[in-house]
Amino acid sequence: MNYRFEKDHVVTIKDFTVDEMESIFELADEMIPIAEGEKKDDDLYGKLLTTLFYEPSTRTRLSFEGAMKRLGGRCIGFAKPGTSSAKKGETLADTIRVAAGYADVIVLRHHHEGAARLASKFSDVPVINAGDGANQHPTQTFLDLYTIQKTCGEIDNLKIGFIGDLRYSRTIHSLAEALSLFDLHKMYFISPEALKAPEYLLEELKEHEVQYHQFDKPDAILSELDVLYCTRIQEERFADRLEFEQVKSCYRIKKKLLEKCGAKESLKIMHPLPRVDELDTDIDSSQHAVYFQQAKNGVPVRQALLAMVLDKNFS
Ligand code: NCD
């Protein structure tokens, strides 16, 4: 595959076209044997990635580090801001300037919306957004789309429902934006009133001529869906503890509910993980569960992205 990567940074899903996303997925397919350790590769030998994680992470950080190492590169970084100079009051801009002098690519997770954009202004090496507050999580979106394509055979024309914390979930915000670029004219949002999708996102969907339907329970729509994308209630984003307490266990997807609502045999249930209590473990062994495969897909997809970002004329 010959491909020229045109981006300096990966900050928002809005910077990507469908063709660009499809090139990432094509390369991810080629990366699978390397991701699984069956084939050796040292395409990124001598390259250094730094992970600057100001918020907790399991999948995103480990899969980025795993992806880099499987391609022969190395990693440095921190997983807790308390062990970095942020603790001493260093600004993000200064940390980024310094980290850009040490590494070839920066992977940043931060609680402030817009942090990755700001970082990209202060870095002369590529910055990859690994989640900025409730805003965006573009690399999760690449692996989510890749998983949909792999498990459903296509993305176009599917009926996709989102359930849970539509207000604060950055994975939903990025994924809904990305899906609006595909040939998919309807989306289904299921949440209590307090956790509805933000107005800016709904406006963007309208601009892309996507019709969206909002529900407060899954019952009325579940039987029509091809994909149900669940998220945990994002406890850490609530300014008001009481507000969180009111919605914290507002839904639970379990086998009985799927049966009661007549879910399709082929329904795929996705979740970026971690889960708390919204997705019963009785789904894990069913044909509906794709969330562990989804997490695993993070490695080949992030390998593809790193290869493209670090080797612009990838072939
Ligand atoms: C998500 C995140 O950090 O936004 N996790 C992930 O990257 N897989 C989802 C979440 O924390 O709920």
PDB file of N, CA, C and O and ligand atoms in Angstrom, residues 59-60 109 137 140 170-171 232 234 272-274, ligand 1:
ATOM      1  N   ARG A  59      -6.705   0.750  28.177  1.00  0.00           N
ATOM      2  CA  ARG A  59      -6.637   0.353  26.778  1.00  0.00           C
ATOM      3  C   ARG A  59      -5.845   1.318  25.898  1.00  0.00           C
ATOM      4  O   ARG A  59      -4.993   0.908  25.120  1.00  0.00           O
ATOM      5  N   THR A  60      -6.144   2.601  26.015  1.00  0.00           N
ATOM      6  CA  THR A  60      -5.546   3.542  25.065  1.00  0.00           C
ATOM      7  C   THR A  60      -4.019   3.585  25.242  1.00  0.00           C
ATOM      8  O   THR A  60      -3.267   3.469  24.269  1.00  0.00           O
ATOM      9  N   ARG A 109      -3.374  12.482  26.678  1.00  0.00           N
ATOM     10  CA  ARG A 109      -4.740  12.414  27.235  1.00  0.00           C
ATOM     11  C   ARG A 109      -4.828  13.472  28.329  1.00  0.00           C
ATOM     12  O   ARG A 109      -3.968  13.530  29.215  1.00  0.00           O
ATOM     13  N   HIS A 137     -12.148  11.811  20.998  1.00  0.00           N
ATOM     14  CA  HIS A 137     -11.250  10.660  21.208  1.00  0.00           C
ATOM     15  C   HIS A 137     -11.072  10.017  19.826  1.00  0.00           C
ATOM     16  O   HIS A 137     -11.567   8.909  19.573  1.00  0.00           O
ATOM     17  N   GLN A 140      -9.902   6.309  19.240  1.00  0.00           N
ATOM     18  CA  GLN A 140     -10.944   5.336  19.617  1.00  0.00           C
ATOM     19  C   GLN A 140     -11.954   5.230  18.479  1.00  0.00           C
ATOM     20  O   GLN A 140     -12.433   4.143  18.141  1.00  0.00           O
ATOM     21  N   ARG A 170     -16.839  11.284  25.270  1.00  0.00           N
ATOM     22  CA  ARG A 170     -16.073  11.768  24.100  1.00  0.00           C
ATOM     23  C   ARG A 170     -16.033  10.723  22.990  1.00  0.00           C
ATOM     24  O   ARG A 170     -15.928  11.059  21.818  1.00  0.00           O
ATOM     25  N   THR A 171     -16.131   9.441  23.372  1.00  0.00           N
ATOM     26  CA  THR A 171     -16.085   8.414  22.316  1.00  0.00           C
ATOM     27  C   THR A 171     -17.339   8.515  21.447  1.00  0.00           C
ATOM     28  O   THR A 171     -17.274   8.318  20.238  1.00  0.00           O
ATOM     29  N   ARG A 232     -20.286   4.043  29.704  1.00  0.00           N
ATOM     30  CA  ARG A 232     -20.518   4.221  31.142  1.00  0.00           C
ATOM     31  C   ARG A 232     -20.891   5.674  31.387  1.00  0.00           C
ATOM     32  O   ARG A 232     -20.550   6.556  30.585  1.00  0.00           O
ATOM     33  N   GLN A 234     -20.113   9.001  32.815  1.00  0.00           N
ATOM     34  CA  GLN A 234     -18.761   9.535  33.014  1.00  0.00           C
ATOM     35  C   GLN A 234     -18.677  10.321  34.331  1.00  0.00           C
ATOM     36  O   GLN A 234     -18.648  11.558  34.344  1.00  0.00           O
ATOM     37  N   PRO A 272     -16.653   1.136  24.557  1.00  0.00           N
ATOM     38  CA  PRO A 272     -15.220   1.449  24.511  1.00  0.00           C
ATOM     39  C   PRO A 272     -14.491   0.896  25.731  1.00  0.00           C
ATOM     40  O   PRO A 272     -13.258   0.789  25.720  1.00  0.00           O
ATOM     41  N   LEU A 273     -15.260   0.551  26.798  1.00  0.00           N
ATOM     42  CA  LEU A 273     -14.731   0.083  28.075  1.00  0.00           C
ATOM     43  C   LEU A 273     -13.914   1.212  28.728  1.00  0.00           C
ATOM     44  O   LEU A 273     -13.371   2.030  28.015  1.00  0.00           O
ATOM     45  N   PRO A 274     -13.821   1.314  30.006  1.00  0.00           N
ATOM     46  CA  PRO A 274     -14.290   0.356  31.000  1.00  0.00           C
ATOM     47  C   PRO A 274     -15.803   0.418  31.194  1.00  0.00           C
ATOM     48  O   PRO A 274     -16.417   1.452  30.983  1.00  0.00           O
TER      49      PRO A 274
HETATM   50  C1  NCD B   1     -13.025   5.800  27.044  1.00  0.00           C
HETATM   51  C2  NCD B   1     -12.466   7.187  27.325  1.00  0.00           C
HETATM   52  O1  NCD B   1     -11.394   7.331  27.930  1.00  0.00           O
HETATM   53  O2  NCD B   1     -13.123   8.123  26.886  1.00  0.00           O
HETATM   54  N1  NCD B   1     -12.104   4.769  27.324  1.00  0.00           N
HETATM   55  C3  NCD B   1     -11.253   4.349  26.332  1.00  0.00           C
HETATM   56  O3  NCD B   1     -10.413   5.079  25.886  1.00  0.00           O
HETATM   57  N2  NCD B   1     -11.430   3.125  25.836  1.00  0.00           N
HETATM   58  C4  NCD B   1     -14.368   5.535  27.637  1.00  0.00           C
HETATM   59  C5  NCD B   1     -14.589   5.813  29.090  1.00  0.00           C
HETATM   60  O4  NCD B   1     -13.683   6.166  29.837  1.00  0.00           O
HETATM   61  O5  NCD B   1     -15.748   5.648  29.498  1.00  0.00           O
END
